[in-house]
Amino acid sequence: GEDVEQSLFLSVREGDSSVINCTYTDSSSTYLYWYKQEPGAGLQLLTYIFSNMDMKQDQRLTVLLNKKDKHLSLRIADTQTGDSAIYFCAESPMYNTDKLIFGTGTRLQVFP
Amino acid sequence: NAGVTQTPKFRVLKTGQSMTLLCAQDMNHEYMYWYRQDPGMGLRLIHYSVGEGTTAKGEVPDGYNVSRLKKQNFLLGLESAAPSQTSVYFCASTFGVGGQEDTQYFGPGTRLTVL
């Protein structure tokens, strides 16, 4: 099946690190993506990782990829209230490179 | 660049009415997509297009039709709206496949309520 799974909610205190997890289905996926959706808006790309990489860091964001377990995570360091949003992971499956498969999204709530 | 725009932003329909949602992009992207977003279900692909004049079914195509007569526009039609089609609809477009070129650019969404 084409299920990309994420937990629905995550709540963290401002200044702490957030870790959002995702499991995907297609081990041959070439690229994996993290998108952010702020309230009332469309999705925006945060970062992506190529399947031959284990880790990618971009300022406060760290993406970890475990291909063996088909597990992707997004770590946000020093989480701020402006990081409150829904975060979607997505995979680009080899069997159909015309589309992305999105996860259900994780709602991150940051409290003071 | 306006990016991806959607018209209208909000709409309320009665059961059985028809309507067309318009998506326009000014980035010369080949690929365009229509998704619906429902609570707890993430994004589900309705239809997509890999180029002008082409369309393909996604995950949940029933009750919807699409057309891509011009490269920059992708229309989503509801011929006979049903309450189950109450949702937020997002259009997206992308240049190609692979890496950052696979990045989908999203419109702001259309909130549709069917009574």
PDB file of C-alpha atoms in Angstrom:
ATOM      1  CA  GLY A   1       0.000   0.000   0.000  1.00  0.00           C
ATOM      2  CA  GLU A   2       0.902   3.639  -0.256  1.00  0.00           C
ATOM      3  CA  ASP A   3       0.729   4.587   3.402  1.00  0.00           C
ATOM      4  CA  VAL A   4       3.100   7.188   4.720  1.00  0.00           C
ATOM      5  CA  GLU A   5       2.480   7.332   8.432  1.00  0.00           C
ATOM      6  CA  GLN A   6       2.989  10.064  10.989  1.00  0.00           C
ATOM      7  CA  SER A   7       1.733  10.677  14.491  1.00  0.00           C
ATOM      8  CA  LEU A   8      -1.039  13.270  14.508  1.00  0.00           C
ATOM      9  CA  PHE A   9       0.078  15.574  17.314  1.00  0.00           C
ATOM     10  CA  LEU A  10       3.228  16.771  19.050  1.00  0.00           C
ATOM     11  CA  SER A  11       3.422  19.349  21.797  1.00  0.00           C
ATOM     12  CA  VAL A  12       6.718  20.906  22.937  1.00  0.00           C
ATOM     13  CA  ARG A  13       7.891  23.758  25.107  1.00  0.00           C
ATOM     14  CA  GLU A  14       9.458  26.789  23.470  1.00  0.00           C
ATOM     15  CA  GLY A  15      13.232  26.394  23.310  1.00  0.00           C
ATOM     16  CA  ASP A  16      13.157  22.593  23.387  1.00  0.00           C
ATOM     17  CA  SER A  17      13.876  20.372  20.388  1.00  0.00           C
ATOM     18  CA  SER A  18      11.045  18.823  18.406  1.00  0.00           C
ATOM     19  CA  VAL A  19      11.326  15.495  16.632  1.00  0.00           C
ATOM     20  CA  ILE A  20       8.685  14.578  14.079  1.00  0.00           C
ATOM     21  CA  ASN A  21       8.739  11.019  12.785  1.00  0.00           C
ATOM     22  CA  CYS A  22       7.544   9.430   9.577  1.00  0.00           C
ATOM     23  CA  THR A  23       7.531   5.900   8.184  1.00  0.00           C
ATOM     24  CA  TYR A  24       7.224   5.370   4.472  1.00  0.00           C
ATOM     25  CA  THR A  25       6.500   2.350   2.330  1.00  0.00           C
ATOM     26  CA  ASP A  26       8.583   2.378  -0.828  1.00  0.00           C
ATOM     27  CA  SER A  27      12.167   1.416  -0.094  1.00  0.00           C
ATOM     28  CA  SER A  28      13.147   2.527  -3.579  1.00  0.00           C
ATOM     29  CA  SER A  29      11.926   6.094  -3.063  1.00  0.00           C
ATOM     30  CA  THR A  30      14.540   8.425  -4.409  1.00  0.00           C
ATOM     31  CA  TYR A  31      13.683  11.603  -2.539  1.00  0.00           C
ATOM     32  CA  LEU A  32      11.891  12.281   0.723  1.00  0.00           C
ATOM     33  CA  TYR A  33      10.472  15.647   1.645  1.00  0.00           C
ATOM     34  CA  TRP A  34       9.289  17.671   4.594  1.00  0.00           C
ATOM     35  CA  TYR A  35       6.595  20.287   4.022  1.00  0.00           C
ATOM     36  CA  LYS A  36       5.179  22.818   6.490  1.00  0.00           C
ATOM     37  CA  GLN A  37       1.610  24.077   6.493  1.00  0.00           C
ATOM     38  CA  GLU A  38       0.796  27.157   8.527  1.00  0.00           C
ATOM     39  CA  PRO A  39      -2.824  27.875   9.496  1.00  0.00           C
ATOM     40  CA  GLY A  40      -4.990  28.835   6.545  1.00  0.00           C
ATOM     41  CA  ALA A  41      -2.208  28.377   4.006  1.00  0.00           C
ATOM     42  CA  GLY A  42      -0.932  25.850   1.509  1.00  0.00           C
ATOM     43  CA  LEU A  43       2.094  23.638   2.023  1.00  0.00           C
ATOM     44  CA  GLN A  44       5.630  24.956   1.655  1.00  0.00           C
ATOM     45  CA  LEU A  45       8.741  22.864   1.174  1.00  0.00           C
ATOM     46  CA  LEU A  46      11.029  22.883   4.207  1.00  0.00           C
ATOM     47  CA  THR A  47      13.719  20.508   3.115  1.00  0.00           C
ATOM     48  CA  TYR A  48      14.346  17.280   1.243  1.00  0.00           C
ATOM     49  CA  ILE A  49      16.857  14.443   1.361  1.00  0.00           C
ATOM     50  CA  PHE A  50      18.150  12.151  -1.332  1.00  0.00           C
ATOM     51  CA  SER A  51      17.905   8.465  -0.555  1.00  0.00           C
ATOM     52  CA  ASN A  52      21.669   7.888  -0.555  1.00  0.00           C
ATOM     53  CA  MET A  53      22.101  10.283   2.363  1.00  0.00           C
ATOM     54  CA  ASP A  54      21.703   9.496   6.067  1.00  0.00           C
ATOM     55  CA  MET A  55      21.490  13.020   7.347  1.00  0.00           C
ATOM     56  CA  LYS A  56      20.980  16.546   6.142  1.00  0.00           C
ATOM     57  CA  GLN A  57      21.272  19.667   8.240  1.00  0.00           C
ATOM     58  CA  ASP A  58      19.898  23.074   7.353  1.00  0.00           C
ATOM     59  CA  GLN A  59      20.172  25.685  10.122  1.00  0.00           C
ATOM     60  CA  ARG A  60      17.772  24.558  12.882  1.00  0.00           C
ATOM     61  CA  LEU A  61      16.510  21.607  10.864  1.00  0.00           C
ATOM     62  CA  THR A  62      18.082  18.148  10.844  1.00  0.00           C
ATOM     63  CA  VAL A  63      16.694  15.351   8.695  1.00  0.00           C
ATOM     64  CA  LEU A  64      17.636  11.758   9.509  1.00  0.00           C
ATOM     65  CA  LEU A  65      16.950   8.894   7.127  1.00  0.00           C
ATOM     66  CA  ASN A  66      17.062   5.215   8.061  1.00  0.00           C
ATOM     67  CA  LYS A  67      16.529   3.363   4.803  1.00  0.00           C
ATOM     68  CA  LYS A  68      16.631  -0.067   6.399  1.00  0.00           C
ATOM     69  CA  ASP A  69      13.683   0.769   8.644  1.00  0.00           C
ATOM     70  CA  LYS A  70      12.086   3.166   6.113  1.00  0.00           C
ATOM     71  CA  HIS A  71      12.046   5.831   8.785  1.00  0.00           C
ATOM     72  CA  LEU A  72      12.444   9.564   8.308  1.00  0.00           C
ATOM     73  CA  SER A  73      12.633  12.169  11.037  1.00  0.00           C
ATOM     74  CA  LEU A  74      12.732  15.944  11.240  1.00  0.00           C
ATOM     75  CA  ARG A  75      14.395  17.557  14.229  1.00  0.00           C
ATOM     76  CA  ILE A  76      13.780  21.241  14.907  1.00  0.00           C
ATOM     77  CA  ALA A  77      16.278  22.713  17.340  1.00  0.00           C
ATOM     78  CA  ASP A  78      15.300  25.581  19.677  1.00  0.00           C
ATOM     79  CA  THR A  79      11.642  25.326  18.707  1.00  0.00           C
ATOM     80  CA  GLN A  80       9.832  28.656  18.523  1.00  0.00           C
ATOM     81  CA  THR A  81       6.132  29.544  18.610  1.00  0.00           C
ATOM     82  CA  GLY A  82       6.407  30.382  14.904  1.00  0.00           C
ATOM     83  CA  ASP A  83       7.189  26.718  14.270  1.00  0.00           C
ATOM     84  CA  SER A  84       3.641  25.787  15.271  1.00  0.00           C
ATOM     85  CA  ALA A  85       2.165  24.249  12.129  1.00  0.00           C
ATOM     86  CA  ILE A  86       1.342  20.948  10.482  1.00  0.00           C
ATOM     87  CA  TYR A  87       4.350  19.080   9.106  1.00  0.00           C
ATOM     88  CA  PHE A  88       3.983  16.605   6.262  1.00  0.00           C
ATOM     89  CA  CYS A  89       6.504  14.095   5.069  1.00  0.00           C
ATOM     90  CA  ALA A  90       6.291  12.900   1.472  1.00  0.00           C
ATOM     91  CA  GLU A  91       8.008  10.288  -0.646  1.00  0.00           C
ATOM     92  CA  SER A  92       8.718  10.191  -4.351  1.00  0.00           C
ATOM     93  CA  PRO A  93       8.200   6.514  -5.227  1.00  0.00           C
ATOM     94  CA  MET A  94      10.206   4.898  -7.979  1.00  0.00           C
ATOM     95  CA  TYR A  95       7.158   3.081  -9.341  1.00  0.00           C
ATOM     96  CA  ASN A  96       5.498   6.393 -10.186  1.00  0.00           C
ATOM     97  CA  THR A  97       7.711   9.429 -10.298  1.00  0.00           C
ATOM     98  CA  ASP A  98       4.846  11.635 -11.468  1.00  0.00           C
ATOM     99  CA  LYS A  99       3.528  12.183  -7.972  1.00  0.00           C
ATOM    100  CA  LEU A 100       4.389  12.437  -4.302  1.00  0.00           C
ATOM    101  CA  ILE A 101       2.803  10.383  -1.552  1.00  0.00           C
ATOM    102  CA  PHE A 102       2.062  12.527   1.487  1.00  0.00           C
ATOM    103  CA  GLY A 103       1.743  11.458   5.080  1.00  0.00           C
ATOM    104  CA  THR A 104      -1.201  12.391   7.268  1.00  0.00           C
ATOM    105  CA  GLY A 105       0.635  15.337   8.800  1.00  0.00           C
ATOM    106  CA  THR A 106       1.790  16.044  12.365  1.00  0.00           C
ATOM    107  CA  ARG A 107       0.388  19.056  14.143  1.00  0.00           C
ATOM    108  CA  LEU A 108       3.148  20.664  16.176  1.00  0.00           C
ATOM    109  CA  GLN A 109       2.060  22.906  19.016  1.00  0.00           C
ATOM    110  CA  VAL A 110       4.686  25.014  20.770  1.00  0.00           C
ATOM    111  CA  PHE A 111       3.785  26.441  24.155  1.00  0.00           C
ATOM    112  CA  PRO A 112       5.656  29.094  26.165  1.00  0.00           C
TER     113      PRO A 112
ATOM    114  CA  ASN B   1       5.620  35.784  -9.987  1.00  0.00           C
ATOM    115  CA  ALA B   2       2.247  35.123  -8.423  1.00  0.00           C
ATOM    116  CA  GLY B   3       3.147  31.438  -8.027  1.00  0.00           C
ATOM    117  CA  VAL B   4       0.082  29.217  -7.735  1.00  0.00           C
ATOM    118  CA  THR B   5      -3.287  30.912  -7.363  1.00  0.00           C
ATOM    119  CA  GLN B   6      -6.683  29.392  -6.731  1.00  0.00           C
ATOM    120  CA  THR B   7     -10.147  30.750  -7.386  1.00  0.00           C
ATOM    121  CA  PRO B   8     -12.387  31.005  -5.396  1.00  0.00           C
ATOM    122  CA  LYS B   9     -11.057  31.035  -1.838  1.00  0.00           C
ATOM    123  CA  PHE B  10     -14.368  30.035  -0.268  1.00  0.00           C
ATOM    124  CA  ARG B  11     -17.594  28.581  -1.604  1.00  0.00           C
ATOM    125  CA  VAL B  12     -20.805  27.162  -0.187  1.00  0.00           C
ATOM    126  CA  LEU B  13     -22.855  24.853  -2.416  1.00  0.00           C
ATOM    127  CA  LYS B  14     -26.104  23.021  -2.055  1.00  0.00           C
ATOM    128  CA  THR B  15     -26.197  19.291  -2.721  1.00  0.00           C
ATOM    129  CA  GLY B  16     -26.490  18.652  -6.439  1.00  0.00           C
ATOM    130  CA  GLN B  17     -25.038  21.981  -7.577  1.00  0.00           C
ATOM    131  CA  SER B  18     -22.021  22.110  -9.822  1.00  0.00           C
ATOM    132  CA  MET B  19     -18.946  24.278  -9.745  1.00  0.00           C
ATOM    133  CA  THR B  20     -15.439  24.627 -11.145  1.00  0.00           C
ATOM    134  CA  LEU B  21     -12.323  25.431  -9.185  1.00  0.00           C
ATOM    135  CA  LEU B  22      -9.589  27.190 -11.106  1.00  0.00           C
ATOM    136  CA  CYS B  23      -5.875  26.792 -10.509  1.00  0.00           C
ATOM    137  CA  ALA B  24      -3.340  28.939 -12.311  1.00  0.00           C
ATOM    138  CA  GLN B  25       0.455  28.912 -12.187  1.00  0.00           C
ATOM    139  CA  ASP B  26       2.925  31.274 -13.816  1.00  0.00           C
ATOM    140  CA  MET B  27       6.091  29.200 -13.346  1.00  0.00           C
ATOM    141  CA  ASN B  28       5.851  27.262 -16.626  1.00  0.00           C
ATOM    142  CA  HIS B  29       5.459  24.011 -14.677  1.00  0.00           C
ATOM    143  CA  GLU B  30       4.577  20.849 -16.536  1.00  0.00           C
ATOM    144  CA  TYR B  31       2.953  18.964 -13.673  1.00  0.00           C
ATOM    145  CA  MET B  32      -0.159  20.082 -11.821  1.00  0.00           C
ATOM    146  CA  TYR B  33      -2.155  18.412  -9.057  1.00  0.00           C
ATOM    147  CA  TRP B  34      -5.431  18.677  -7.196  1.00  0.00           C
ATOM    148  CA  TYR B  35      -5.592  17.470  -3.579  1.00  0.00           C
ATOM    149  CA  ARG B  36      -8.206  17.507  -0.896  1.00  0.00           C
ATOM    150  CA  GLN B  37      -7.354  17.874   2.762  1.00  0.00           C
ATOM    151  CA  ASP B  38      -9.572  16.465   5.462  1.00  0.00           C
ATOM    152  CA  PRO B  39      -8.914  16.314   9.216  1.00  0.00           C
ATOM    153  CA  GLY B  40      -6.786  13.322  10.199  1.00  0.00           C
ATOM    154  CA  MET B  41      -6.417  12.162   6.591  1.00  0.00           C
ATOM    155  CA  GLY B  42      -3.679  14.375   5.304  1.00  0.00           C
ATOM    156  CA  LEU B  43      -3.561  15.195   1.619  1.00  0.00           C
ATOM    157  CA  ARG B  44      -5.257  12.923  -0.858  1.00  0.00           C
ATOM    158  CA  LEU B  45      -4.586  13.221  -4.566  1.00  0.00           C
ATOM    159  CA  ILE B  46      -7.723  13.650  -6.674  1.00  0.00           C
ATOM    160  CA  HIS B  47      -6.365  14.088 -10.214  1.00  0.00           C
ATOM    161  CA  TYR B  48      -3.158  15.267 -11.745  1.00  0.00           C
ATOM    162  CA  SER B  49      -1.676  16.279 -15.071  1.00  0.00           C
ATOM    163  CA  VAL B  50       1.796  15.718 -16.475  1.00  0.00           C
ATOM    164  CA  GLY B  51       1.410  18.260 -19.261  1.00  0.00           C
ATOM    165  CA  GLU B  52      -0.990  20.310 -21.322  1.00  0.00           C
ATOM    166  CA  GLY B  53      -3.855  18.192 -22.619  1.00  0.00           C
ATOM    167  CA  THR B  54      -3.193  15.299 -20.206  1.00  0.00           C
ATOM    168  CA  THR B  55      -4.960  14.194 -17.050  1.00  0.00           C
ATOM    169  CA  ALA B  56      -4.690  11.166 -14.784  1.00  0.00           C
ATOM    170  CA  LYS B  57      -6.610   9.804 -11.825  1.00  0.00           C
ATOM    171  CA  GLY B  58      -5.221  10.010  -8.348  1.00  0.00           C
ATOM    172  CA  GLU B  59      -6.258   8.313  -5.153  1.00  0.00           C
ATOM    173  CA  VAL B  60      -9.817   9.708  -4.841  1.00  0.00           C
ATOM    174  CA  PRO B  61     -11.057  10.728  -8.326  1.00  0.00           C
ATOM    175  CA  ASP B  62     -14.737   9.782  -8.043  1.00  0.00           C
ATOM    176  CA  GLY B  63     -17.155  12.705  -8.288  1.00  0.00           C
ATOM    177  CA  TYR B  64     -14.553  15.017  -9.843  1.00  0.00           C
ATOM    178  CA  ASN B  65     -13.428  15.854 -13.352  1.00  0.00           C
ATOM    179  CA  VAL B  66     -10.451  17.887 -14.524  1.00  0.00           C
ATOM    180  CA  SER B  67      -9.183  19.592 -17.628  1.00  0.00           C
ATOM    181  CA  ARG B  68      -5.812  21.004 -18.655  1.00  0.00           C
ATOM    182  CA  LEU B  69      -6.466  22.866 -21.876  1.00  0.00           C
ATOM    183  CA  LYS B  70      -3.696  25.375 -21.226  1.00  0.00           C
ATOM    184  CA  LYS B  71      -0.378  24.624 -19.574  1.00  0.00           C
ATOM    185  CA  GLN B  72      -0.839  27.267 -16.908  1.00  0.00           C
ATOM    186  CA  ASN B  73      -4.375  26.287 -15.857  1.00  0.00           C
ATOM    187  CA  PHE B  74      -5.794  23.191 -14.217  1.00  0.00           C
ATOM    188  CA  LEU B  75      -9.556  23.088 -13.603  1.00  0.00           C
ATOM    189  CA  LEU B  76     -11.335  20.866 -11.101  1.00  0.00           C
ATOM    190  CA  GLY B  77     -15.034  20.291 -11.656  1.00  0.00           C
ATOM    191  CA  LEU B  78     -17.735  18.972  -9.388  1.00  0.00           C
ATOM    192  CA  GLU B  79     -20.723  18.024 -11.527  1.00  0.00           C
ATOM    193  CA  SER B  80     -23.135  17.233  -8.692  1.00  0.00           C
ATOM    194  CA  ALA B  81     -21.786  18.242  -5.316  1.00  0.00           C
ATOM    195  CA  ALA B  82     -22.280  15.995  -2.292  1.00  0.00           C
ATOM    196  CA  PRO B  83     -21.748  16.732   1.430  1.00  0.00           C
ATOM    197  CA  SER B  84     -18.829  14.245   1.375  1.00  0.00           C
ATOM    198  CA  GLN B  85     -17.015  16.699  -0.873  1.00  0.00           C
ATOM    199  CA  THR B  86     -16.874  19.310   1.873  1.00  0.00           C
ATOM    200  CA  SER B  87     -13.156  19.835   2.218  1.00  0.00           C
ATOM    201  CA  VAL B  88     -10.232  22.161   1.619  1.00  0.00           C
ATOM    202  CA  TYR B  89      -8.904  21.794  -1.907  1.00  0.00           C
ATOM    203  CA  PHE B  90      -5.300  22.509  -2.789  1.00  0.00           C
ATOM    204  CA  CYS B  91      -3.717  22.851  -6.162  1.00  0.00           C
ATOM    205  CA  ALA B  92       0.009  22.309  -6.654  1.00  0.00           C
ATOM    206  CA  SER B  93       2.461  22.408  -9.503  1.00  0.00           C
ATOM    207  CA  THR B  94       6.007  21.272 -10.136  1.00  0.00           C
ATOM    208  CA  PHE B  95       8.592  21.598 -12.851  1.00  0.00           C
ATOM    209  CA  GLY B  96       9.676  18.014 -13.175  1.00  0.00           C
ATOM    210  CA  VAL B  97      10.819  14.988 -11.275  1.00  0.00           C
ATOM    211  CA  GLY B  98      13.720  14.397  -8.970  1.00  0.00           C
ATOM    212  CA  GLY B  99      15.178  16.361  -6.125  1.00  0.00           C
ATOM    213  CA  GLN B 100      14.364  19.981  -5.728  1.00  0.00           C
ATOM    214  CA  GLU B 101      12.729  20.003  -9.150  1.00  0.00           C
ATOM    215  CA  ASP B 102      10.146  17.686  -7.657  1.00  0.00           C
ATOM    216  CA  THR B 103       9.230  20.396  -5.185  1.00  0.00           C
ATOM    217  CA  GLN B 104       5.545  21.011  -5.339  1.00  0.00           C
ATOM    218  CA  TYR B 105       4.392  24.595  -5.021  1.00  0.00           C
ATOM    219  CA  PHE B 106       1.001  24.912  -3.429  1.00  0.00           C
ATOM    220  CA  GLY B 107      -1.812  27.373  -3.808  1.00  0.00           C
ATOM    221  CA  PRO B 108      -3.525  28.904  -0.755  1.00  0.00           C
ATOM    222  CA  GLY B 109      -6.491  26.516  -0.901  1.00  0.00           C
ATOM    223  CA  THR B 110     -10.230  26.666  -1.533  1.00  0.00           C
ATOM    224  CA  ARG B 111     -12.557  25.926   1.366  1.00  0.00           C
ATOM    225  CA  LEU B 112     -15.692  24.268   0.009  1.00  0.00           C
ATOM    226  CA  THR B 113     -18.786  23.483   2.043  1.00  0.00           C
ATOM    227  CA  VAL B 114     -21.595  21.401   0.571  1.00  0.00           C
ATOM    228  CA  LEU B 115     -24.883  21.627   2.461  1.00  0.00           C
TER     229      LEU B 115
END
